[in-house]
Coordinates of C-alpha atoms in Angstrom, one line a residue:
Chain A
M43 CA 0.0 0.0 0.0
E44 CA 2.7 2.5 1.0
Y45 CA 4.7 1.5 -2.0
F46 CA 1.6 2.0 -4.2
V47 CA 1.0 5.5 -2.9
Q48 CA 4.7 6.4 -3.4
Q49 CA 4.6 5.2 -7.0
L50 CA 1.4 7.1 -7.5
I51 CA 3.0 10.3 -6.4
N52 CA 6.0 9.7 -8.6
G53 CA 3.8 8.7 -11.5
L54 CA 1.8 11.9 -11.3
T55 CA 4.9 14.0 -11.3
L56 CA 6.2 12.2 -14.4
G57 CA 2.8 12.4 -16.0
A58 CA 2.8 16.2 -15.5
I59 CA 5.9 16.5 -17.7
Y60 CA 4.5 14.2 -20.4
G61 CA 1.2 16.0 -20.3
L62 CA 2.7 19.4 -20.8
I63 CA 4.7 18.2 -23.8
A64 CA 1.8 16.2 -25.2
I65 CA -0.4 19.3 -25.4
G66 CA 2.1 20.8 -27.9
Y67 CA 1.8 17.7 -30.1
T68 CA -1.9 17.5 -30.0
M69 CA -2.5 21.2 -30.7
V70 CA -0.2 21.3 -33.7
Y71 CA -1.8 18.1 -35.0
G72 CA -5.2 19.6 -34.5
I73 CA -4.6 22.7 -36.4
I74 CA -2.4 21.7 -39.3
G75 CA -2.6 17.9 -39.2
M76 CA 1.0 17.1 -38.8
I77 CA 3.1 15.5 -36.1
N78 CA 5.8 18.0 -35.1
F79 CA 8.5 15.5 -34.3
A80 CA 10.9 18.4 -33.4
H81 CA 8.7 19.2 -30.4
G82 CA 10.7 16.9 -28.1
E83 CA 13.7 19.0 -29.0
V84 CA 11.9 22.2 -28.1
F85 CA 11.4 20.6 -24.7
M86 CA 15.1 19.9 -24.5
I87 CA 15.9 23.4 -25.5
G88 CA 13.6 24.6 -22.7
A89 CA 15.5 22.5 -20.2
F90 CA 18.8 24.0 -21.4
I91 CA 17.5 27.6 -21.3
S92 CA 16.2 27.0 -17.7
L93 CA 19.6 25.7 -16.7
I94 CA 21.5 28.6 -18.2
C95 CA 19.0 31.0 -16.7
V96 CA 19.4 29.5 -13.2
M97 CA 23.2 29.7 -13.6
V98 CA 23.1 33.3 -14.7
L99 CA 20.8 34.3 -11.9
G100 CA 23.1 32.6 -9.5
M101 CA 26.0 34.5 -10.9
F102 CA 24.2 37.8 -10.2
G103 CA 23.6 36.6 -6.7
L104 CA 19.9 35.9 -7.1
T105 CA 19.7 32.8 -5.0
W106 CA 16.3 33.2 -3.3
V107 CA 14.7 30.1 -4.8
P108 CA 11.0 31.3 -5.3
L109 CA 12.1 34.4 -7.2
A110 CA 14.8 32.6 -9.1
L111 CA 12.3 30.0 -10.2
L112 CA 9.7 32.6 -11.2
V113 CA 12.2 34.5 -13.3
T114 CA 13.5 31.3 -14.8
L115 CA 10.0 30.2 -15.7
I116 CA 9.1 33.4 -17.4
V117 CA 12.4 33.7 -19.3
T118 CA 12.4 30.1 -20.4
M119 CA 8.8 30.2 -21.6
A120 CA 9.5 33.4 -23.6
L121 CA 12.8 32.2 -25.2
T122 CA 11.5 28.7 -26.0
A123 CA 8.4 30.3 -27.5
V124 CA 10.7 32.2 -29.8
Y125 CA 12.2 28.9 -30.8
G126 CA 8.8 27.4 -31.5
W127 CA 7.8 30.4 -33.6
T128 CA 11.0 30.3 -35.6
L129 CA 10.7 26.6 -36.2
E130 CA 7.2 27.1 -37.7
R131 CA 8.3 30.1 -39.7
I132 CA 11.4 28.7 -41.4
A133 CA 10.6 24.9 -41.5
Y134 CA 6.9 24.4 -41.7
R135 CA 5.2 27.5 -43.2
P136 CA 7.0 27.2 -46.6
L137 CA 5.6 23.7 -46.8
R138 CA 2.0 24.6 -46.1
G139 CA -0.1 22.9 -48.7
S140 CA 2.5 20.4 -49.6
P141 CA 1.9 16.7 -48.9
R142 CA 1.9 15.7 -45.3
L143 CA 4.9 13.5 -45.8
A144 CA 7.1 16.5 -46.7
A145 CA 6.2 18.2 -43.5
L146 CA 6.9 15.1 -41.5
I147 CA 10.3 14.6 -43.0
T148 CA 11.1 18.2 -42.3
A149 CA 10.0 17.8 -38.7
I150 CA 12.4 14.9 -38.3
G151 CA 15.1 16.9 -40.0
M152 CA 14.6 19.8 -37.6
S153 CA 14.7 17.4 -34.7
I154 CA 18.1 16.1 -35.7
F155 CA 19.3 19.6 -36.4
L156 CA 18.2 21.0 -33.0
Q157 CA 19.9 18.1 -31.2
N158 CA 23.1 18.7 -33.0
Y159 CA 22.8 22.4 -32.5
V160 CA 22.6 22.0 -28.7
Q161 CA 25.3 19.4 -28.7
L162 CA 27.6 21.7 -30.6
L163 CA 26.9 24.7 -28.4
Q164 CA 26.6 23.0 -25.0
G165 CA 28.8 19.9 -25.4
A166 CA 27.7 16.3 -25.2
R167 CA 28.3 15.8 -21.5
V168 CA 25.4 15.7 -19.0
K169 CA 24.8 19.0 -17.2
P170 CA 24.1 18.8 -13.5
L171 CA 22.1 21.2 -11.3
Q172 CA 22.1 21.0 -7.6
P173 CA 18.6 20.6 -6.1
L174 CA 16.8 23.9 -5.8
I175 CA 13.9 22.7 -3.7
S176 CA 14.6 20.1 -0.9
G177 CA 12.5 18.7 1.9
G178 CA 9.0 17.4 1.9
F179 CA 6.1 16.0 3.8
E180 CA 6.1 12.5 5.3
I181 CA 2.7 11.1 4.4
M182 CA 2.9 7.6 5.7
R183 CA 5.5 5.5 7.5
R184 CA 5.4 1.8 8.3
E185 CA 8.2 -0.7 9.0
G186 CA 10.9 1.7 7.9
F187 CA 9.2 2.5 4.6
V188 CA 8.5 6.2 4.3
V189 CA 6.1 7.6 1.8
S190 CA 7.0 11.2 1.1
L191 CA 5.7 14.0 -1.0
S192 CA 8.5 16.4 -1.6
Y193 CA 8.0 20.1 -1.8
L194 CA 9.4 19.8 -5.3
Q195 CA 6.7 17.4 -6.4
L196 CA 4.0 19.6 -4.9
F197 CA 5.4 22.6 -6.7
I198 CA 5.4 20.6 -10.0
W199 CA 1.8 19.6 -9.5
I200 CA 0.6 23.1 -8.7
L201 CA 2.5 24.6 -11.6
T202 CA 1.2 22.1 -14.0
L203 CA -2.4 22.5 -12.8
V204 CA -2.2 26.3 -13.0
L205 CA -0.8 26.2 -16.5
M206 CA -3.2 23.7 -17.8
T207 CA -6.1 25.7 -16.3
I208 CA -4.9 28.9 -17.9
F209 CA -4.4 27.1 -21.2
T210 CA -7.8 25.5 -21.2
L211 CA -9.3 29.0 -20.5
I212 CA -7.4 30.4 -23.5
I213 CA -8.7 27.8 -25.8
T214 CA -12.3 27.8 -24.6
R215 CA -12.8 31.5 -23.6
T216 CA -10.7 33.8 -25.7
A217 CA -10.9 35.1 -29.2
L218 CA -7.5 33.5 -30.0
G219 CA -8.7 30.1 -28.8
R220 CA -11.9 30.4 -30.8
A221 CA -9.8 31.3 -33.9
Q222 CA -7.7 28.2 -33.2
R223 CA -10.7 26.0 -33.0
A224 CA -12.1 27.6 -36.2
C225 CA -8.9 27.0 -38.1
E226 CA -8.9 23.4 -36.9
Q227 CA -12.3 22.8 -38.5
D228 CA -12.0 24.8 -41.7
M229 CA -9.0 27.0 -42.4
G230 CA -10.4 28.5 -45.7
M231 CA -13.6 29.5 -44.0
A232 CA -11.7 31.0 -41.0
S233 CA -9.8 33.1 -43.4
L234 CA -13.0 34.3 -45.1
L235 CA -14.2 35.5 -41.7
G236 CA -11.1 37.7 -41.4
I237 CA -9.0 35.3 -39.2
N238 CA -5.3 35.5 -40.0
V239 CA -4.7 31.8 -40.3
D240 CA -0.9 32.1 -40.5
R241 CA -0.7 34.0 -37.3
T242 CA -3.1 31.7 -35.6
I243 CA -0.8 28.7 -36.5
S244 CA 2.3 30.6 -35.4
L245 CA 0.6 31.3 -32.0
T246 CA -0.3 27.7 -31.7
F247 CA 3.4 26.8 -32.0
V248 CA 4.3 29.5 -29.6
M249 CA 1.9 28.2 -27.0
G250 CA 3.0 24.6 -27.5
A251 CA 6.6 25.6 -27.1
A252 CA 5.9 27.6 -24.0
L253 CA 4.3 24.6 -22.3
A254 CA 7.2 22.4 -23.5
A255 CA 9.5 24.9 -21.9
V256 CA 7.8 24.5 -18.6
A257 CA 8.1 20.7 -18.9
G258 CA 11.8 21.3 -19.6
L259 CA 12.2 23.3 -16.4
I260 CA 10.3 20.7 -14.4
F261 CA 12.5 18.0 -15.9
L262 CA 15.6 19.9 -14.9
I263 CA 14.7 20.6 -11.3
N264 CA 13.2 17.1 -10.8
Y265 CA 16.1 15.1 -12.2
G266 CA 18.9 17.5 -11.8
V267 CA 20.8 16.4 -15.0
I268 CA 20.1 17.1 -18.6
D269 CA 21.8 16.4 -21.9
F270 CA 21.2 17.2 -25.5
Y271 CA 19.4 13.8 -26.0
I272 CA 16.6 14.0 -23.4
G273 CA 14.2 15.5 -26.0
F274 CA 14.1 12.3 -28.0
L275 CA 12.7 9.9 -25.5
A276 CA 10.5 12.4 -23.7
G277 CA 9.2 13.6 -27.0
I278 CA 8.3 10.1 -28.1
K279 CA 6.7 9.3 -24.8
A280 CA 4.7 12.5 -24.9
F281 CA 3.6 11.6 -28.5
T282 CA 2.5 8.3 -27.1
A283 CA 0.5 10.2 -24.5
A284 CA -1.1 12.4 -27.1
V285 CA -2.1 9.3 -29.1
L286 CA -3.4 7.5 -26.1
G287 CA -5.6 10.5 -25.1
G288 CA -6.7 11.0 -28.7
I289 CA -4.5 13.1 -30.9
G290 CA -6.1 16.5 -31.5
S291 CA -7.9 16.5 -28.2
L292 CA -6.6 18.7 -25.4
P293 CA -8.1 17.0 -22.4
G294 CA -7.0 13.8 -24.0
A295 CA -3.4 15.0 -24.1
M296 CA -3.5 15.9 -20.4
L297 CA -5.1 12.6 -19.5
G298 CA -2.8 10.6 -21.7
G299 CA 0.2 12.3 -20.2
L300 CA -0.9 11.4 -16.7
L301 CA -1.7 7.8 -17.7
I302 CA 1.7 7.3 -19.4
G303 CA 3.4 8.7 -16.3
L304 CA 1.5 6.4 -14.0
I305 CA 2.0 3.3 -16.2
E306 CA 5.7 4.0 -16.2
A307 CA 5.9 4.5 -12.5
F308 CA 4.0 1.4 -11.6
W309 CA 5.8 -0.7 -14.2
S310 CA 9.1 0.4 -12.8
G311 CA 7.8 -0.1 -9.2
Y312 CA 6.3 -3.6 -9.6
F313 CA 8.1 -5.1 -12.6
T314 CA 11.5 -4.0 -14.0
V315 CA 12.9 -0.5 -14.4
E316 CA 14.8 -1.6 -17.5
Y317 CA 11.7 -2.3 -19.4
K318 CA 9.6 0.8 -18.5
D319 CA 10.0 2.1 -22.0
V320 CA 8.7 -1.1 -23.4
A321 CA 5.6 -0.7 -21.3
S322 CA 4.8 2.8 -22.7
F323 CA 5.5 1.9 -26.3
S324 CA 3.4 -1.2 -26.0
I325 CA 0.6 1.1 -25.1
L326 CA 1.2 3.1 -28.2
V327 CA 1.1 -0.1 -30.3
L328 CA -2.1 -1.4 -28.6
V329 CA -3.9 2.0 -28.9
L330 CA -3.0 2.2 -32.6
I331 CA -4.3 -1.3 -33.2
F332 CA -7.4 -1.3 -31.1
R333 CA -8.5 2.3 -30.7
P334 CA -6.7 4.6 -33.2
T335 CA -8.9 7.5 -32.1
G336 CA -7.5 7.3 -28.6
L337 CA -9.5 7.6 -25.3
L338 CA -11.1 11.0 -25.9
G339 CA -10.5 11.5 -29.6
K340 CA -13.1 11.9 -32.2
P341 CA -13.1 9.6 -35.3
D342 CA -11.1 11.4 -38.0
I343 CA -13.3 12.1 -40.9
E344 CA -11.3 13.1 -43.9
K345 CA -12.5 16.5 -45.1
V346 CA -13.5 16.6 -48.8
Chain B
M473 CA -45.1 58.2 -69.4
S474 CA -47.6 61.0 -69.7
P475 CA -46.4 64.6 -69.8
S476 CA -48.3 65.4 -66.6
S477 CA -46.4 62.8 -64.6
Q478 CA -43.1 64.2 -65.8
M479 CA -44.1 67.5 -64.3
Q480 CA -44.5 65.9 -60.9
P481 CA -41.4 66.3 -58.7
G482 CA -41.1 62.6 -58.1
P483 CA -38.6 60.9 -55.8
E484 CA -35.1 61.9 -56.8
P485 CA -33.5 59.0 -58.8
A486 CA -30.8 57.8 -56.4
V487 CA -27.3 58.2 -57.8
K488 CA -25.9 54.7 -58.1
K489 CA -22.6 54.3 -56.4
S490 CA -20.5 51.5 -57.7
L491 CA -19.5 49.1 -54.9
L492 CA -17.7 46.5 -56.8
V493 CA -16.0 47.1 -60.2
V494 CA -14.8 44.0 -62.1
E495 CA -12.6 44.8 -65.0
H496 CA -11.4 42.3 -67.6
L497 CA -11.4 39.5 -65.1
T498 CA -9.8 36.4 -66.6
M499 CA -9.0 33.1 -64.9
R500 CA -7.1 30.4 -66.6
F501 CA -6.2 27.0 -65.2
G502 CA -3.5 25.7 -67.5
G503 CA -5.2 25.5 -70.8
L504 CA -8.7 25.8 -69.4
I505 CA -10.2 29.3 -69.5
A506 CA -12.7 29.3 -66.7
I507 CA -13.7 33.0 -67.1
N508 CA -12.7 35.2 -70.0
D509 CA -12.6 39.0 -69.9
I510 CA -15.6 39.7 -67.7
S511 CA -16.4 43.2 -66.7
F512 CA -19.3 44.4 -64.7
V513 CA -20.2 46.8 -61.9
A514 CA -22.2 45.9 -58.8
A515 CA -23.8 49.0 -57.3
D516 CA -24.0 49.8 -53.6
R517 CA -27.4 49.0 -51.9
E518 CA -28.4 46.8 -54.8
I519 CA -28.8 43.1 -55.3
T520 CA -26.7 41.9 -58.3
A521 CA -27.4 38.4 -59.5
I522 CA -24.9 36.4 -61.4
I523 CA -26.7 33.7 -63.4
G524 CA -25.7 31.3 -66.1
P525 CA -25.8 27.5 -66.9
N526 CA -23.7 25.1 -64.9
G527 CA -20.0 25.6 -65.5
A528 CA -20.4 29.1 -66.7
G529 CA -17.8 30.4 -64.2
K530 CA -20.0 31.9 -61.6
T531 CA -18.3 30.4 -58.6
T532 CA -14.9 31.1 -60.1
V533 CA -15.8 34.8 -60.0
F534 CA -16.6 34.4 -56.3
N535 CA -13.3 32.6 -55.7
C536 CA -11.4 35.4 -57.4
L537 CA -13.3 38.0 -55.3
T538 CA -12.6 36.3 -52.0
G539 CA -9.0 35.6 -52.6
F540 CA -9.3 31.9 -53.1
Y541 CA -7.9 32.3 -56.6
E542 CA -5.5 34.9 -57.9
P543 CA -7.0 36.1 -61.2
T544 CA -4.8 35.6 -64.3
I545 CA -5.7 39.0 -65.6
G546 CA -8.1 41.7 -64.4
R547 CA -8.9 44.2 -61.7
L548 CA -11.3 43.9 -58.9
T549 CA -12.0 47.2 -57.1
L550 CA -14.1 47.5 -54.1
N551 CA -15.2 50.9 -53.1
H552 CA -16.0 50.6 -49.4
P553 CA -18.5 53.4 -48.4
Q554 CA -16.5 54.2 -45.2
R555 CA -13.1 52.8 -45.7
G556 CA -12.2 53.7 -49.2
R557 CA -10.9 51.8 -52.2
F558 CA -9.5 48.3 -52.1
M559 CA -7.8 46.3 -54.9
L560 CA -9.1 42.9 -54.0
E561 CA -6.9 40.9 -56.4
R562 CA -3.8 42.2 -54.5
M563 CA -5.0 41.5 -51.0
E564 CA -4.1 38.7 -48.7
G565 CA -7.0 36.3 -48.2
H566 CA -7.9 37.2 -44.6
L567 CA -7.7 40.9 -45.2
I568 CA -10.5 40.8 -47.8
P569 CA -13.2 40.2 -45.2
A570 CA -11.4 42.1 -42.4
Q571 CA -10.6 45.3 -44.3
A572 CA -12.5 45.4 -47.5
G573 CA -15.6 43.9 -45.9
V574 CA -16.4 41.2 -48.4
A575 CA -18.3 38.3 -46.8
R576 CA -19.2 35.1 -48.5
T577 CA -21.4 32.0 -48.1
F578 CA -20.9 28.7 -49.8
Q579 CA -23.0 26.4 -52.0
N580 CA -22.0 23.5 -49.8
I581 CA -22.5 25.0 -46.3
R582 CA -19.3 25.5 -44.4
L583 CA -20.3 26.2 -40.8
F584 CA -18.0 25.3 -37.9
G585 CA -20.1 22.2 -37.1
A586 CA -18.5 21.4 -33.7
M587 CA -19.1 25.0 -32.4
S588 CA -22.4 26.2 -31.0
V589 CA -24.7 28.3 -33.2
L590 CA -23.9 31.4 -31.1
E591 CA -20.2 30.8 -31.2
N592 CA -20.2 30.5 -35.0
L593 CA -21.5 34.1 -35.0
I594 CA -18.9 35.3 -32.4
V595 CA -16.0 33.8 -34.3
A596 CA -16.9 36.0 -37.2
Q597 CA -16.2 39.0 -35.0
H598 CA -12.8 37.7 -34.3
N599 CA -10.8 40.8 -35.3
T600 CA -12.9 43.2 -33.2
L601 CA -12.5 40.9 -30.2
M602 CA -8.8 40.3 -30.8
R603 CA -8.1 44.1 -30.9
A604 CA -10.2 44.7 -27.8
S605 CA -8.5 41.9 -25.9
G606 CA -5.0 42.8 -26.8
F607 CA -4.4 39.5 -28.6
S608 CA -6.4 37.6 -26.0
F609 CA -4.1 38.1 -23.0
A610 CA -6.2 41.0 -21.6
G611 CA -9.2 38.8 -22.1
L612 CA -7.7 36.2 -19.9
I613 CA -7.2 38.6 -17.0
G614 CA -10.7 39.8 -17.6
L615 CA -10.2 43.5 -18.3
P616 CA -13.4 45.4 -18.5
R617 CA -12.6 46.7 -22.0
Y618 CA -12.7 43.1 -23.2
S619 CA -15.8 42.1 -21.4
R620 CA -17.5 45.1 -23.0
A621 CA -16.3 44.1 -26.4
E622 CA -17.4 40.6 -25.8
A623 CA -20.8 41.7 -24.6
R624 CA -21.2 43.8 -27.8
A625 CA -20.2 40.8 -29.9
V626 CA -22.8 38.6 -28.2
E627 CA -25.4 41.3 -28.6
R628 CA -24.7 41.5 -32.4
A629 CA -24.8 37.7 -32.6
R630 CA -28.1 37.6 -30.7
Y631 CA -29.5 40.3 -33.1
W632 CA -28.7 38.1 -36.1
L633 CA -29.9 35.0 -34.5
D634 CA -33.2 36.7 -34.0
R635 CA -33.3 37.9 -37.6
V636 CA -32.9 34.4 -38.9
N637 CA -35.1 32.9 -36.3
L638 CA -32.5 30.7 -34.6
T639 CA -32.5 32.2 -31.1
A640 CA -34.0 29.0 -29.6
R641 CA -31.1 27.0 -31.0
A642 CA -28.3 29.3 -29.9
D643 CA -26.5 26.7 -27.8
D644 CA -26.8 23.7 -30.0
P645 CA -23.9 22.5 -32.2
A646 CA -24.2 24.1 -35.6
A647 CA -24.0 20.7 -37.3
S648 CA -27.2 19.6 -35.6
L649 CA -29.4 22.2 -37.3
P650 CA -31.6 21.2 -40.2
Y651 CA -30.4 22.2 -43.7
G652 CA -32.5 25.3 -44.1
D653 CA -31.5 26.6 -40.7
Q654 CA -27.8 26.0 -41.5
R655 CA -28.2 28.1 -44.7
R656 CA -29.7 31.0 -42.7
L657 CA -27.1 30.7 -40.0
E658 CA -24.4 31.0 -42.7
I659 CA -25.9 34.2 -43.9
A660 CA -26.1 35.5 -40.3
R661 CA -22.5 34.6 -39.7
A662 CA -21.4 36.4 -42.9
M663 CA -23.4 39.5 -41.7
C664 CA -21.5 39.4 -38.4
I665 CA -18.3 40.5 -40.0
E666 CA -20.2 43.8 -41.0
P667 CA -19.6 43.4 -44.7
A668 CA -19.9 46.1 -47.4
L669 CA -20.5 43.4 -49.9
L670 CA -22.2 40.1 -49.2
C671 CA -21.6 37.3 -51.7
L672 CA -24.1 34.5 -51.6
D673 CA -23.4 31.3 -53.5
E674 CA -26.8 29.6 -54.3
P675 CA -28.5 30.5 -51.0
A676 CA -31.8 29.0 -52.1
A677 CA -30.4 25.6 -53.1
G678 CA -32.3 22.9 -51.4
L679 CA -34.8 25.1 -49.8
N680 CA -38.6 24.5 -50.0
P681 CA -40.8 27.2 -51.5
R682 CA -41.7 28.7 -48.1
E683 CA -38.1 28.8 -46.9
S684 CA -37.2 30.3 -50.2
A685 CA -39.7 33.1 -49.8
D686 CA -38.4 33.8 -46.3
L687 CA -34.9 34.0 -47.7
N688 CA -36.0 36.5 -50.3
R689 CA -37.5 38.7 -47.6
L690 CA -34.3 38.3 -45.5
L691 CA -32.1 39.4 -48.4
L692 CA -34.2 42.4 -49.2
D693 CA -34.2 43.4 -45.6
I694 CA -30.4 43.1 -45.5
R695 CA -30.2 45.4 -48.5
N696 CA -32.7 47.9 -47.3
E697 CA -31.9 48.1 -43.6
H698 CA -28.2 47.6 -43.6
G699 CA -27.5 49.4 -46.9
I700 CA -25.0 47.0 -48.3
G701 CA -24.6 45.5 -51.7
L702 CA -25.3 41.8 -52.4
L703 CA -23.9 39.6 -55.0
L704 CA -25.9 36.5 -55.6
I705 CA -25.3 33.3 -57.6
E706 CA -28.6 31.6 -58.0
H707 CA -30.3 29.0 -60.1
D708 CA -33.8 29.5 -58.7
M709 CA -35.2 32.1 -61.2
T710 CA -38.1 33.0 -58.9
V711 CA -35.5 34.3 -56.4
V712 CA -33.4 35.9 -59.1
M713 CA -36.2 37.7 -60.9
G714 CA -38.0 38.5 -57.6
I715 CA -35.3 40.3 -55.8
S716 CA -32.5 41.3 -58.1
D717 CA -31.9 44.9 -59.1
H718 CA -29.4 44.0 -61.7
I719 CA -28.5 40.7 -63.4
V720 CA -25.2 39.6 -65.0
V721 CA -25.4 36.5 -67.3
L722 CA -22.4 34.3 -67.9
D723 CA -22.1 31.5 -70.4
Y724 CA -18.9 29.4 -71.0
G725 CA -16.9 31.9 -69.0
R726 CA -18.0 34.9 -71.0
L727 CA -20.4 37.7 -70.1
I728 CA -23.3 37.5 -72.5
A729 CA -25.7 40.0 -70.9
D730 CA -25.9 42.6 -68.2
G731 CA -29.0 44.6 -67.3
T732 CA -32.2 44.8 -65.3
P733 CA -34.4 41.7 -64.8
E734 CA -36.7 43.0 -67.5
E735 CA -33.9 43.5 -70.0
I736 CA -32.4 40.1 -69.2
R737 CA -35.8 38.3 -69.6
S738 CA -36.1 39.5 -73.2
N739 CA -32.5 39.2 -74.2
P740 CA -32.1 36.8 -77.1
A741 CA -28.6 35.7 -76.1
V742 CA -29.8 34.7 -72.7
V743 CA -32.7 32.8 -74.0
R744 CA -30.4 31.0 -76.4
A745 CA -27.9 30.1 -73.7
Y746 CA -30.6 28.6 -71.6
L747 CA -32.8 27.0 -74.1
G748 CA -30.1 25.9 -76.5
E749 CA -29.2 23.1 -74.1
E750 CA -31.4 20.2 -73.3
E751 CA -32.4 19.3 -69.8
D752 CA -31.1 22.4 -68.2
E753 CA -32.8 23.3 -65.0
D754 CA -31.8 27.0 -65.2
L755 CA -34.8 28.2 -67.2
P756 CA -36.1 31.8 -67.6
E757 CA -38.8 32.6 -65.3
E758 CA -41.7 32.1 -67.7
V759 CA -40.6 28.6 -68.5
A760 CA -39.8 27.8 -64.9
H761 CA -43.1 29.1 -63.9
D762 CA -44.9 27.0 -66.4
I763 CA -43.2 23.9 -65.1
D764 CA -44.0 24.8 -61.6
V765 CA -47.7 25.2 -62.5
K766 CA -47.6 21.8 -64.2
R767 CA -46.0 20.2 -61.1
E768 CA -48.6 21.6 -58.9
D769 CA -51.3 20.2 -61.2
D770 CA -49.7 16.7 -60.9

């Protein structure tokens, strides 16, 4: 029981990271119907920018953790969003209207490019960061086994919850969100109502990148080490989460992220840690075979 | 006209202001010439109908007007009563409705099916809301300026829902509406962008006679009350002859006649274009009327 609760806590934390990245996949898929395989790299860049930002703040003597985290969060979201915007502008927009395969190959190309770009600039070695937030609550204790919820995990949950709420509000309540949903359904018609489709797509990339940046920051402070390759696995897992939840569906991406996080945590806890990736990707295969629309997805009807 | 009536100071003949000027419009797709050197003028506060047999190039004209196609040759000038002159063929797609005020509906209805009826009308006011909300961020914090803009947008949407009798269905998904209601909703949505020119592609297609009569009334009201120009593609001659102020006839991509309904009715070229082909449903009114009478007898 104690073990179960502990894995549940760990799984939810992991799920928060996957969920935040998965939203980027699902939004971009929803609006332009392509899988942005470079999104994992955007997450990795977010982690690097957070690390650099924390270091720079430390250099200037800003070591009070809450303020440092807030500044890092804002700077990381902003800079990573610029990466997201640039990615769309130079790699995807020129291919608008070309076959999906072209965009997909470009996405994979951008993914490789960004990995090498960071490797070249930051080196291939892992980058460590000393823990910023330590301590925690002790929830349960029996026979020497302590179930703990660290302040760090609590911070991650709250941050994720707040961001997802803001995000859901943007999509459902604001003019921008309405324009995004309109473009998702019928781009030509949206344009005929005066909606700037190109700008709406750019903003979708910006929003997805900002959320991936937060996931990067969380990854950094949760694990304490990053390297240029973290985007690959995290990106594919988040993609799995988006497919599990139903690609194109926002609540689906959040739910899928949580489920993948939990599955991984429990698999590592009760079976073997070595095969946790097998567990997640088996889910991907099973979903694609038995329920291609995912848990909350709508059946994809090809538009004429 | 008798000499005595000429003496009477009758209502001043309104000076027609040209709203849309189409000059030498030509659209080629490879070797296919879809429309060839068409020129006509649509006046402000008038209903201009574009008619012609299937494949005459009517919808292509609309596609050029609304930025879907870039014309091979030709000029499309829109004289907006408030905002000045726009060269439509040089404008980016989304600016044509946003700045020049050209709205359009489709032959095959293109509503946002997953959104509610009301939301379909609010999404059409996107630019106003975007500006008021400072790209949505102010809207998120809930600044009063944005809530006021949104309240106005909802009010306008409600007004149009009322005009097309859909108030009761405001919160239903647009896709769940019956066909006739969807058509009216599409017109309401187009009106929500506050257009100067409303282009309607076969608005009466698939409507029953009662719905069709309601539509005529709605279109006339839009012209009279909102003072905008309408451009209409229509096959239903009772609609065309009933409400148009001006008719443009196309055949095989060329303009074959241009005039008032009375002139068009007696134009030999038009009659030839329509009657020269067998089994064409687009008949002049007299013929269409005869057939209707026969059908009713059956």
